[in-house]
PDB file of C-alpha atoms in Angstrom:
ATOM      1  CA  UNK C   1      -2.504   0.856  -1.320  1.00 59.00           C
ATOM      2  CA  UNK C   2      -3.455  -0.964  -4.486  1.00 53.00           C
ATOM      3  CA  UNK C   3      -4.987  -0.227  -7.865  1.00 50.00           C
ATOM      4  CA  UNK C   4      -6.534  -3.714  -7.944  1.00 55.00           C
ATOM      5  CA  UNK C   5      -8.291  -3.864  -4.593  1.00 60.00           C
ATOM      6  CA  UNK C   6     -11.666  -5.321  -3.707  1.00 57.00           C
ATOM      7  CA  UNK C   7     -14.079  -2.737  -2.317  1.00 60.00           C
ATOM      8  CA  UNK C   8     -16.977  -2.615   0.126  1.00 61.00           C
ATOM      9  CA  UNK C   9     -18.826   0.015   2.137  1.00 60.00           C
ATOM     10  CA  UNK C  10     -19.533   0.663   5.785  1.00 59.00           C
ATOM     11  CA  UNK C  11     -21.511   3.382   7.536  1.00 51.00           C
ATOM     12  CA  UNK C  12     -20.820   5.226  10.751  1.00 51.00           C
ATOM     13  CA  UNK C  13     -21.845   8.461  12.391  1.00 50.00           C
ATOM     14  CA  UNK C  14     -19.442  11.347  11.773  1.00 58.00           C
ATOM     15  CA  UNK C  15     -17.320  12.087  14.832  1.00 79.00           C
ATOM     16  CA  UNK C  16     -13.953  13.513  15.871  1.00 86.00           C
ATOM     17  CA  UNK C  17     -11.243  11.175  17.170  1.00 90.00           C
ATOM     18  CA  UNK C  18      -8.206  12.384  19.093  1.00 89.00           C
ATOM     19  CA  UNK C  19      -4.718  11.181  18.191  1.00 91.00           C
ATOM     20  CA  UNK C  20      -3.866   8.334  20.588  1.00 83.00           C
ATOM     21  CA  UNK C  21      -0.181   9.219  21.037  1.00 81.00           C
ATOM     22  CA  UNK C  22       3.088   9.574  19.209  1.00 88.00           C
ATOM     23  CA  UNK C  23       3.944   6.345  17.374  1.00 92.00           C
ATOM     24  CA  UNK C  24       5.675   3.862  19.684  1.00 92.00           C
ATOM     25  CA  UNK C  25       6.189   0.061  19.717  1.00 91.00           C
ATOM     26  CA  UNK C  26       4.197  -0.594  22.895  1.00 91.00           C
ATOM     27  CA  UNK C  27       0.924   1.120  21.968  1.00 93.00           C
ATOM     28  CA  UNK C  28       1.163  -0.009  18.343  1.00 95.00           C
ATOM     29  CA  UNK C  29       1.909  -3.689  19.135  1.00 94.00           C
ATOM     30  CA  UNK C  30      -1.655  -4.996  18.466  1.00 95.00           C
ATOM     31  CA  UNK C  31      -1.474  -3.600  14.921  1.00 97.00           C
ATOM     32  CA  UNK C  32       2.115  -4.287  13.869  1.00 96.00           C
ATOM     33  CA  UNK C  33       5.624  -3.037  14.532  1.00 95.00           C
ATOM     34  CA  UNK C  34       7.477   0.275  14.742  1.00 95.00           C
ATOM     35  CA  UNK C  35      10.997   0.462  13.337  1.00 93.00           C
ATOM     36  CA  UNK C  36      13.121   3.060  15.123  1.00 90.00           C
ATOM     37  CA  UNK C  37      16.520   3.495  16.755  1.00 86.00           C
ATOM     38  CA  UNK C  38      15.962   2.582  20.429  1.00 81.00           C
ATOM     39  CA  UNK C  39      18.886   4.771  21.506  1.00 78.00           C
ATOM     40  CA  UNK C  40      17.173   7.898  20.180  1.00 75.00           C
ATOM     41  CA  UNK C  41      13.656   6.866  21.177  1.00 74.00           C
ATOM     42  CA  UNK C  42      14.044   6.215  24.888  1.00 70.00           C
ATOM     43  CA  UNK C  43      15.044   2.549  24.625  1.00 62.00           C
ATOM     44  CA  UNK C  44      11.495   1.388  23.951  1.00 61.00           C
ATOM     45  CA  UNK C  45      10.683  -2.203  23.131  1.00 59.00           C
ATOM     46  CA  UNK C  46      12.691  -5.400  23.577  1.00 71.00           C
ATOM     47  CA  UNK C  47      15.097  -5.175  20.649  1.00 76.00           C
ATOM     48  CA  UNK C  48      18.529  -6.738  21.142  1.00 83.00           C
ATOM     49  CA  UNK C  49      21.754  -5.334  19.742  1.00 83.00           C
ATOM     50  CA  UNK C  50      25.239  -6.540  18.817  1.00 88.00           C
ATOM     51  CA  UNK C  51      28.343  -4.862  17.449  1.00 85.00           C
ATOM     52  CA  UNK C  52      28.884  -5.166  13.697  1.00 89.00           C
ATOM     53  CA  UNK C  53      31.250  -4.047  10.932  1.00 89.00           C
ATOM     54  CA  UNK C  54      34.397  -4.433  13.038  1.00 86.00           C
ATOM     55  CA  UNK C  55      32.870  -2.447  15.888  1.00 86.00           C
ATOM     56  CA  UNK C  56      31.955   0.547  13.722  1.00 88.00           C
ATOM     57  CA  UNK C  57      28.212  -0.146  13.778  1.00 88.00           C
ATOM     58  CA  UNK C  58      25.435  -1.225  16.108  1.00 87.00           C
ATOM     59  CA  UNK C  59      23.156  -3.939  14.724  1.00 89.00           C
ATOM     60  CA  UNK C  60      19.625  -4.061  16.137  1.00 84.00           C
ATOM     61  CA  UNK C  61      18.157  -7.545  15.652  1.00 85.00           C
ATOM     62  CA  UNK C  62      14.730  -8.363  14.224  1.00 85.00           C
ATOM     63  CA  UNK C  63      13.405  -4.810  14.187  1.00 86.00           C
ATOM     64  CA  UNK C  64      10.468  -5.952  12.049  1.00 90.00           C
ATOM     65  CA  UNK C  65       9.206  -9.104  10.328  1.00 92.00           C
ATOM     66  CA  UNK C  66       8.121  -9.872   6.768  1.00 92.00           C
ATOM     67  CA  UNK C  67       6.236 -13.167   6.876  1.00 94.00           C
ATOM     68  CA  UNK C  68       4.465 -14.707   3.897  1.00 95.00           C
ATOM     69  CA  UNK C  69       0.995 -16.115   4.695  1.00 94.00           C
ATOM     70  CA  UNK C  70      -0.114 -16.654   1.077  1.00 93.00           C
ATOM     71  CA  UNK C  71      -0.088 -20.420   1.615  1.00 90.00           C
ATOM     72  CA  UNK C  72      -3.449 -19.760   3.326  1.00 89.00           C
ATOM     73  CA  UNK C  73      -4.930 -17.945   0.316  1.00 90.00           C
ATOM     74  CA  UNK C  74      -7.724 -19.714  -1.625  1.00 88.00           C
ATOM     75  CA  UNK C  75      -5.997 -19.326  -5.002  1.00 89.00           C
ATOM     76  CA  UNK C  76      -2.788 -20.959  -3.706  1.00 89.00           C
ATOM     77  CA  UNK C  77      -0.971 -18.655  -6.111  1.00 94.00           C
ATOM     78  CA  UNK C  78       2.564 -18.080  -4.860  1.00 95.00           C
ATOM     79  CA  UNK C  79       3.539 -14.600  -3.735  1.00 97.00           C
ATOM     80  CA  UNK C  80       6.858 -12.820  -4.085  1.00 97.00           C
ATOM     81  CA  UNK C  81       8.492 -10.107  -2.037  1.00 97.00           C
ATOM     82  CA  UNK C  82       7.997  -6.732  -3.699  1.00 97.00           C
ATOM     83  CA  UNK C  83       9.510  -3.322  -3.016  1.00 97.00           C
ATOM     84  CA  UNK C  84       7.669  -0.275  -4.325  1.00 97.00           C
ATOM     85  CA  UNK C  85       7.973   3.456  -3.759  1.00 97.00           C
ATOM     86  CA  UNK C  86       5.083   5.747  -2.859  1.00 97.00           C
ATOM     87  CA  UNK C  87       5.678   9.499  -3.097  1.00 96.00           C
ATOM     88  CA  UNK C  88       3.004  10.750  -0.700  1.00 96.00           C
ATOM     89  CA  UNK C  89       1.918  14.387  -0.847  1.00 95.00           C
ATOM     90  CA  UNK C  90       0.690  16.253   2.258  1.00 94.00           C
ATOM     91  CA  UNK C  91      -3.006  15.592   2.793  1.00 94.00           C
ATOM     92  CA  UNK C  92      -5.628  18.304   2.928  1.00 91.00           C
ATOM     93  CA  UNK C  93      -7.115  18.964   6.359  1.00 92.00           C
ATOM     94  CA  UNK C  94     -10.611  20.212   7.114  1.00 92.00           C
ATOM     95  CA  UNK C  95     -11.919  22.410   9.910  1.00 91.00           C
ATOM     96  CA  UNK C  96     -14.517  20.912  12.277  1.00 88.00           C
ATOM     97  CA  UNK C  97     -15.654  22.751  15.396  1.00 84.00           C
ATOM     98  CA  UNK C  98     -12.714  25.103  15.076  1.00 86.00           C
ATOM     99  CA  UNK C  99     -10.084  22.329  14.898  1.00 87.00           C
ATOM    100  CA  UNK C 100      -8.094  20.933  11.995  1.00 91.00           C
ATOM    101  CA  UNK C 101      -9.053  17.334  11.263  1.00 94.00           C
ATOM    102  CA  UNK C 102      -8.248  14.663   8.697  1.00 95.00           C
ATOM    103  CA  UNK C 103     -11.390  12.893   7.373  1.00 95.00           C
ATOM    104  CA  UNK C 104     -11.006   9.115   7.086  1.00 96.00           C
ATOM    105  CA  UNK C 105     -13.186   7.924   4.197  1.00 94.00           C
ATOM    106  CA  UNK C 106     -11.454   4.630   3.426  1.00 95.00           C
ATOM    107  CA  UNK C 107      -9.618   1.801   5.172  1.00 96.00           C
ATOM    108  CA  UNK C 108      -7.710  -1.060   3.598  1.00 97.00           C
ATOM    109  CA  UNK C 109      -6.061  -4.342   4.608  1.00 96.00           C
ATOM    110  CA  UNK C 110      -3.641  -6.897   3.169  1.00 96.00           C
ATOM    111  CA  UNK C 111      -4.764 -10.298   4.480  1.00 94.00           C
ATOM    112  CA  UNK C 112      -1.635 -12.388   3.895  1.00 95.00           C
ATOM    113  CA  UNK C 113       1.286 -10.004   4.201  1.00 97.00           C
ATOM    114  CA  UNK C 114       2.738  -7.369   6.474  1.00 97.00           C
ATOM    115  CA  UNK C 115       3.426  -4.036   4.795  1.00 98.00           C
ATOM    116  CA  UNK C 116       6.359  -1.863   5.879  1.00 98.00           C
ATOM    117  CA  UNK C 117       6.532   1.874   5.079  1.00 98.00           C
ATOM    118  CA  UNK C 118      10.071   3.271   5.262  1.00 96.00           C
ATOM    119  CA  UNK C 119      10.377   7.085   4.880  1.00 94.00           C
ATOM    120  CA  UNK C 120      13.436   8.311   3.001  1.00 91.00           C
ATOM    121  CA  UNK C 121      15.512  11.428   3.567  1.00 81.00           C
ATOM    122  CA  UNK C 122      13.568  12.712   6.580  1.00 76.00           C
ATOM    123  CA  UNK C 123      15.294  13.408   9.887  1.00 71.00           C
ATOM    124  CA  UNK C 124      13.885  13.515  13.423  1.00 68.00           C
ATOM    125  CA  UNK C 125      14.337  17.280  13.661  1.00 71.00           C
ATOM    126  CA  UNK C 126      12.436  18.119  10.475  1.00 74.00           C
ATOM    127  CA  UNK C 127       9.446  19.694  12.214  1.00 69.00           C
ATOM    128  CA  UNK C 128       7.580  20.294   8.949  1.00 73.00           C
ATOM    129  CA  UNK C 129       7.338  16.594   8.166  1.00 79.00           C
ATOM    130  CA  UNK C 130       5.218  14.094  10.086  1.00 89.00           C
ATOM    131  CA  UNK C 131       2.847  11.363   9.024  1.00 94.00           C
ATOM    132  CA  UNK C 132      -0.333  10.010  10.526  1.00 96.00           C
ATOM    133  CA  UNK C 133      -0.761   6.268  11.130  1.00 97.00           C
ATOM    134  CA  UNK C 134      -4.459   5.308  11.380  1.00 97.00           C
ATOM    135  CA  UNK C 135      -5.469   1.738  12.319  1.00 97.00           C
ATOM    136  CA  UNK C 136      -8.534  -0.155  13.536  1.00 97.00           C
ATOM    137  CA  UNK C 137      -8.991  -3.513  15.306  1.00 96.00           C
ATOM    138  CA  UNK C 138     -10.714  -6.339  13.436  1.00 94.00           C
ATOM    139  CA  UNK C 139     -14.159  -7.396  14.620  1.00 92.00           C
ATOM    140  CA  UNK C 140     -14.794 -11.042  15.405  1.00 87.00           C
ATOM    141  CA  UNK C 141     -17.198 -12.853  13.077  1.00 77.00           C
ATOM    142  CA  UNK C 142     -19.457 -15.875  13.210  1.00 60.00           C
ATOM    143  CA  UNK C 143     -19.787 -18.671  10.665  1.00 54.00           C
ATOM    144  CA  UNK C 144     -23.289 -17.446   9.782  1.00 49.00           C
ATOM    145  CA  UNK C 145     -22.015 -14.133   8.529  1.00 51.00           C
ATOM    146  CA  UNK C 146     -21.512 -14.017   4.789  1.00 47.00           C
ATOM    147  CA  UNK C 147     -19.645 -11.272   2.984  1.00 53.00           C
ATOM    148  CA  UNK C 148     -17.345 -11.040  -0.007  1.00 56.00           C
ATOM    149  CA  UNK C 149     -14.675  -9.710   2.334  1.00 59.00           C
ATOM    150  CA  UNK C 150     -14.635 -13.069   4.147  1.00 55.00           C
ATOM    151  CA  UNK C 151     -13.528 -15.144   1.192  1.00 65.00           C
ATOM    152  CA  UNK C 152      -9.753 -14.650   1.117  1.00 66.00           C
ATOM    153  CA  UNK C 153      -9.158 -15.037   4.848  1.00 69.00           C
ATOM    154  CA  UNK C 154      -7.916 -17.909   7.000  1.00 61.00           C
ATOM    155  CA  UNK C 155      -9.853 -19.153  10.007  1.00 47.00           C
ATOM    156  CA  UNK C 156      -9.638 -16.947  13.085  1.00 49.00           C
ATOM    157  CA  UNK C 157      -8.587 -19.976  15.164  1.00 50.00           C
ATOM    158  CA  UNK C 158      -5.897 -21.677  13.058  1.00 47.00           C
ATOM    159  CA  UNK C 159      -5.213 -25.366  13.406  1.00 51.00           C
ATOM    160  CA  UNK C 160      -1.852 -26.344  14.928  1.00 53.00           C
ATOM    161  CA  UNK C 161       0.905 -26.430  12.339  1.00 53.00           C
ATOM    162  CA  UNK C 162       1.887 -30.129  12.159  1.00 59.00           C
ATOM    163  CA  UNK C 163       5.139 -30.620  10.263  1.00 59.00           C
ATOM    164  CA  UNK C 164       6.767 -33.735   8.930  1.00 61.00           C
ATOM    165  CA  UNK C 165      10.197 -34.758  10.223  1.00 61.00           C
ATOM    166  CA  UNK C 166      11.723 -33.563   6.938  1.00 57.00           C
ATOM    167  CA  UNK C 167      10.092 -30.132   7.301  1.00 54.00           C
ATOM    168  CA  UNK C 168      11.305 -29.861  10.892  1.00 56.00           C
ATOM    169  CA  UNK C 169      14.862 -30.650   9.858  1.00 55.00           C
ATOM    170  CA  UNK C 170      14.796 -28.252   6.902  1.00 54.00           C
ATOM    171  CA  UNK C 171      13.287 -25.550   9.124  1.00 55.00           C
ATOM    172  CA  UNK C 172      16.379 -25.428  11.329  1.00 50.00           C
ATOM    173  CA  UNK C 173      19.208 -24.847   8.896  1.00 48.00           C
ATOM    174  CA  UNK C 174      22.195 -22.838  10.170  1.00 46.00           C
ATOM    175  CA  UNK C 175      22.637 -19.345   8.813  1.00 46.00           C
ATOM    176  CA  UNK C 176      25.793 -19.531   6.641  1.00 42.00           C
ATOM    177  CA  UNK C 177      26.886 -16.052   7.756  1.00 44.00           C
ATOM    178  CA  UNK C 178      26.448 -16.323  11.535  1.00 47.00           C
ATOM    179  CA  UNK C 179      26.022 -20.081  12.217  1.00 43.00           C
ATOM    180  CA  UNK C 180      22.874 -19.187  14.159  1.00 48.00           C
ATOM    181  CA  UNK C 181      19.997 -21.585  13.600  1.00 42.00           C
ATOM    182  CA  UNK C 182      16.954 -19.896  12.133  1.00 43.00           C
ATOM    183  CA  UNK C 183      13.583 -21.037  10.791  1.00 43.00           C
ATOM    184  CA  UNK C 184      13.255 -21.156   7.003  1.00 42.00           C
ATOM    185  CA  UNK C 185       9.487 -21.723   6.978  1.00 48.00           C
ATOM    186  CA  UNK C 186       6.562 -19.564   8.078  1.00 56.00           C
ATOM    187  CA  UNK C 187       6.102 -19.933  11.850  1.00 62.00           C
ATOM    188  CA  UNK C 188       2.915 -21.179  13.439  1.00 70.00           C
ATOM    189  CA  UNK C 189       0.319 -18.441  13.991  1.00 72.00           C
ATOM    190  CA  UNK C 190      -0.185 -19.575  17.555  1.00 70.00           C
ATOM    191  CA  UNK C 191       3.455 -18.835  18.423  1.00 77.00           C
ATOM    192  CA  UNK C 192       3.302 -15.185  17.345  1.00 86.00           C
ATOM    193  CA  UNK C 193       2.111 -12.032  19.066  1.00 87.00           C
ATOM    194  CA  UNK C 194      -1.179 -10.469  17.921  1.00 86.00           C
ATOM    195  CA  UNK C 195       0.523  -7.852  15.743  1.00 91.00           C
ATOM    196  CA  UNK C 196       2.137 -10.516  13.527  1.00 92.00           C
ATOM    197  CA  UNK C 197      -0.852 -12.850  13.077  1.00 90.00           C
ATOM    198  CA  UNK C 198      -3.356 -12.617  10.187  1.00 91.00           C
ATOM    199  CA  UNK C 199      -6.356 -10.831  11.666  1.00 90.00           C
ATOM    200  CA  UNK C 200      -9.262 -12.846  10.255  1.00 86.00           C
ATOM    201  CA  UNK C 201     -12.230 -11.891   8.054  1.00 89.00           C
ATOM    202  CA  UNK C 202     -13.999  -9.338  10.260  1.00 91.00           C
ATOM    203  CA  UNK C 203     -14.809  -5.740   9.363  1.00 92.00           C
ATOM    204  CA  UNK C 204     -12.933  -2.882  11.074  1.00 94.00           C
ATOM    205  CA  UNK C 205     -14.033  -1.871  14.564  1.00 94.00           C
ATOM    206  CA  UNK C 206     -14.728   1.780  13.824  1.00 93.00           C
ATOM    207  CA  UNK C 207     -15.615   2.499  17.450  1.00 92.00           C
ATOM    208  CA  UNK C 208     -12.014   1.775  18.457  1.00 94.00           C
ATOM    209  CA  UNK C 209     -10.048   3.309  15.606  1.00 95.00           C
ATOM    210  CA  UNK C 210      -6.675   4.732  16.679  1.00 95.00           C
ATOM    211  CA  UNK C 211      -4.305   7.297  15.213  1.00 96.00           C
ATOM    212  CA  UNK C 212      -0.621   7.930  15.909  1.00 96.00           C
ATOM    213  CA  UNK C 213       1.736  10.736  14.906  1.00 93.00           C
ATOM    214  CA  UNK C 214       4.987   9.401  13.374  1.00 92.00           C
ATOM    215  CA  UNK C 215       8.303  11.187  12.869  1.00 88.00           C
ATOM    216  CA  UNK C 216      10.489  11.003   9.813  1.00 88.00           C
ATOM    217  CA  UNK C 217      12.986   8.702  11.542  1.00 89.00           C
ATOM    218  CA  UNK C 218      10.341   6.028  12.191  1.00 93.00           C
ATOM    219  CA  UNK C 219       9.180   3.290   9.841  1.00 95.00           C
ATOM    220  CA  UNK C 220       5.980   1.349  10.434  1.00 97.00           C
ATOM    221  CA  UNK C 221       4.921  -2.223   9.662  1.00 98.00           C
ATOM    222  CA  UNK C 222       1.213  -2.956   9.415  1.00 98.00           C
ATOM    223  CA  UNK C 223       0.612  -6.545  10.502  1.00 97.00           C
ATOM    224  CA  UNK C 224      -1.108  -8.927   8.050  1.00 96.00           C
ATOM    225  CA  UNK C 225      -4.819  -8.132   7.791  1.00 95.00           C
ATOM    226  CA  UNK C 226      -4.577  -4.943   9.872  1.00 97.00           C
ATOM    227  CA  UNK C 227      -7.165  -2.373   8.831  1.00 97.00           C
ATOM    228  CA  UNK C 228      -5.413   0.944   8.154  1.00 98.00           C
ATOM    229  CA  UNK C 229      -5.879   4.179   6.259  1.00 97.00           C
ATOM    230  CA  UNK C 230      -3.771   4.888   3.178  1.00 97.00           C
ATOM    231  CA  UNK C 231      -0.686   6.872   4.132  1.00 96.00           C
ATOM    232  CA  UNK C 232      -1.437  10.352   5.485  1.00 97.00           C
ATOM    233  CA  UNK C 233       1.446  12.839   5.267  1.00 95.00           C
ATOM    234  CA  UNK C 234       1.170  15.995   7.362  1.00 92.00           C
ATOM    235  CA  UNK C 235       3.209  19.185   7.120  1.00 85.00           C
ATOM    236  CA  UNK C 236       4.343  20.994   4.001  1.00 85.00           C
ATOM    237  CA  UNK C 237       6.507  18.500   2.086  1.00 88.00           C
ATOM    238  CA  UNK C 238       5.924  15.125   0.403  1.00 92.00           C
ATOM    239  CA  UNK C 239       7.563  12.008   1.840  1.00 94.00           C
ATOM    240  CA  UNK C 240       9.110   9.261  -0.279  1.00 95.00           C
ATOM    241  CA  UNK C 241       8.271   5.864   1.227  1.00 97.00           C
ATOM    242  CA  UNK C 242       9.854   2.568   0.214  1.00 97.00           C
ATOM    243  CA  UNK C 243       7.121  -0.038   0.790  1.00 98.00           C
ATOM    244  CA  UNK C 244       8.040  -3.697   1.309  1.00 98.00           C
ATOM    245  CA  UNK C 245       5.488  -6.538   1.281  1.00 98.00           C
ATOM    246  CA  UNK C 246       4.490  -9.807  -0.389  1.00 98.00           C
ATOM    247  CA  UNK C 247       2.014  -9.917  -3.280  1.00 97.00           C
ATOM    248  CA  UNK C 248       0.672 -12.571  -5.670  1.00 96.00           C
ATOM    249  CA  UNK C 249      -1.263 -10.377  -8.126  1.00 96.00           C
ATOM    250  CA  UNK C 250      -4.725 -11.628  -7.073  1.00 93.00           C
ATOM    251  CA  UNK C 251      -6.586  -8.417  -6.224  1.00 92.00           C
ATOM    252  CA  UNK C 252      -8.894  -9.852  -3.558  1.00 90.00           C
ATOM    253  CA  UNK C 253      -5.972 -11.552  -1.815  1.00 93.00           C
ATOM    254  CA  UNK C 254      -3.495  -8.677  -2.068  1.00 96.00           C
ATOM    255  CA  UNK C 255      -5.636  -5.781  -0.871  1.00 95.00           C
ATOM    256  CA  UNK C 256      -9.192  -4.924   0.119  1.00 94.00           C
ATOM    257  CA  UNK C 257     -10.695  -1.472   0.570  1.00 94.00           C
ATOM    258  CA  UNK C 258     -13.679  -0.459   2.651  1.00 94.00           C
ATOM    259  CA  UNK C 259     -15.356   2.920   2.121  1.00 93.00           C
ATOM    260  CA  UNK C 260     -16.868   4.717   5.105  1.00 92.00           C
ATOM    261  CA  UNK C 261     -20.070   6.566   4.198  1.00 87.00           C
ATOM    262  CA  UNK C 262     -19.744   9.245   6.880  1.00 85.00           C
ATOM    263  CA  UNK C 263     -16.138  10.178   7.520  1.00 82.00           C
ATOM    264  CA  UNK C 264     -14.354   9.667  10.805  1.00 92.00           C
ATOM    265  CA  UNK C 265     -12.396  12.820  11.592  1.00 94.00           C
ATOM    266  CA  UNK C 266      -8.936  12.598  13.189  1.00 94.00           C
ATOM    267  CA  UNK C 267      -8.108  15.649  15.278  1.00 93.00           C
ATOM    268  CA  UNK C 268      -4.713  16.885  14.058  1.00 87.00           C
ATOM    269  CA  UNK C 269      -4.004  19.989  16.140  1.00 74.00           C
ATOM    270  CA  UNK C 270      -0.700  21.633  17.048  1.00 65.00           C
ATOM    271  CA  UNK C 271      -0.466  19.861  20.418  1.00 60.00           C
ATOM    272  CA  UNK C 272      -0.510  16.476  18.689  1.00 55.00           C
ATOM    273  CA  UNK C 273       2.289  17.515  16.340  1.00 58.00           C
ATOM    274  CA  UNK C 274       4.394  18.949  19.166  1.00 59.00           C
ATOM    275  CA  UNK C 275       3.941  15.783  21.226  1.00 54.00           C
ATOM    276  CA  UNK C 276       5.879  13.877  18.561  1.00 53.00           C
ATOM    277  CA  UNK C 277       8.906  16.166  18.836  1.00 53.00           C
ATOM    278  CA  UNK C 278      12.051  14.287  20.015  1.00 47.00           C
ATOM    279  CA  UNK C 279      12.573  15.969  23.385  1.00 39.00           C
ATOM    280  CA  UNK C 280       8.945  16.046  24.471  1.00 34.00           C
ATOM    281  CA  UNK C 281       8.306  12.473  23.368  1.00 34.00           C
ATOM    282  CA  UNK C 282      11.146  11.054  25.452  1.00 31.00           C
ATOM    283  CA  UNK C 283      10.175  13.149  28.460  1.00 27.00           C
ATOM    284  CA  UNK C 284       6.715  11.579  28.506  1.00 28.00           C
ATOM    285  CA  UNK C 285       8.022   8.003  28.726  1.00 22.00           C
TER     286      UNK C 285
END
C-alpha cells in the first residue's frame, strides 16, 4: 500500500480461484510469516517459548522478522522503520456463476522490506470479521529481459556475504537484557528460508496465485518482494491494522504496483469463511 508506487500492467484471462485454506504458517511459508498464538492455533510451526514477567506471561520467540534489505537498493538511500495504521473497510464482492467472489485487479510488492499487518481489537470468535490474504509467487527472469520493474531489485542469486573481522565481531554483541548473543547486521540471504529472502525482479506468477482466509487474532508478514493484493477485509466491519515495515521514501524502491487487465476472481463463499472458524480449523490439522 503506497501513494507513491511505480505501476505496470499485466494481462490474464478472467477465472475463478478457490481459497487455498485458512491462514497458517506452514502453507504460507513461501510468502512470509503468520503471527498467531500457537496454543490457540493447534501448536503450528516451530516457535519456541519461555516464561516471562515473573512467570505471569508466556513469551513466544521470533514470531516474525523485520529485516532491512535497503542496502541492496540502487539509490543507497537509508531506510527507517515505520509504523502506520490502515483502517480497512470491508471490500465489495461480486457474483460470478452464482458465487460471491472478490476481483483482484492489482498486486503490489515491497522489494527491500517485509511488511507486517497487525489487526487491532478483533477476537478469534468475531465471526463477522475476517480478512483475505492474496499472494503470488515471483517468476524467474533472464538477463535479456528488460522492464522498469527490474531496476530496484537485487540479483536472484546473491553473492556470499563476506564480512571483515570487525564486522563479524560487531555482529555478535551480547543482548544487554538477556546476555544472549544476537546478530546486529542483516543476515546473509543464503542462510534464510524462502519466505524471508528478497524475491527478485520477476513478475507475479498469476497461474499460481493463492488466497487464505485470516482470523482477527492472526497477523501476517509479507516477505520482502512478495507479490500480494492490498488488504481485503471481509464481513461487515472495518479492521484497524498497524502496519510495520522499512521505507526510504524512494517510490520505486518502497512499493511497486501491477494492474491486471482482466481480474482474477477469488471465490469467497460461506464454506471458506466457516473453515477459518477456531474449532473447525483445529480439527482439520
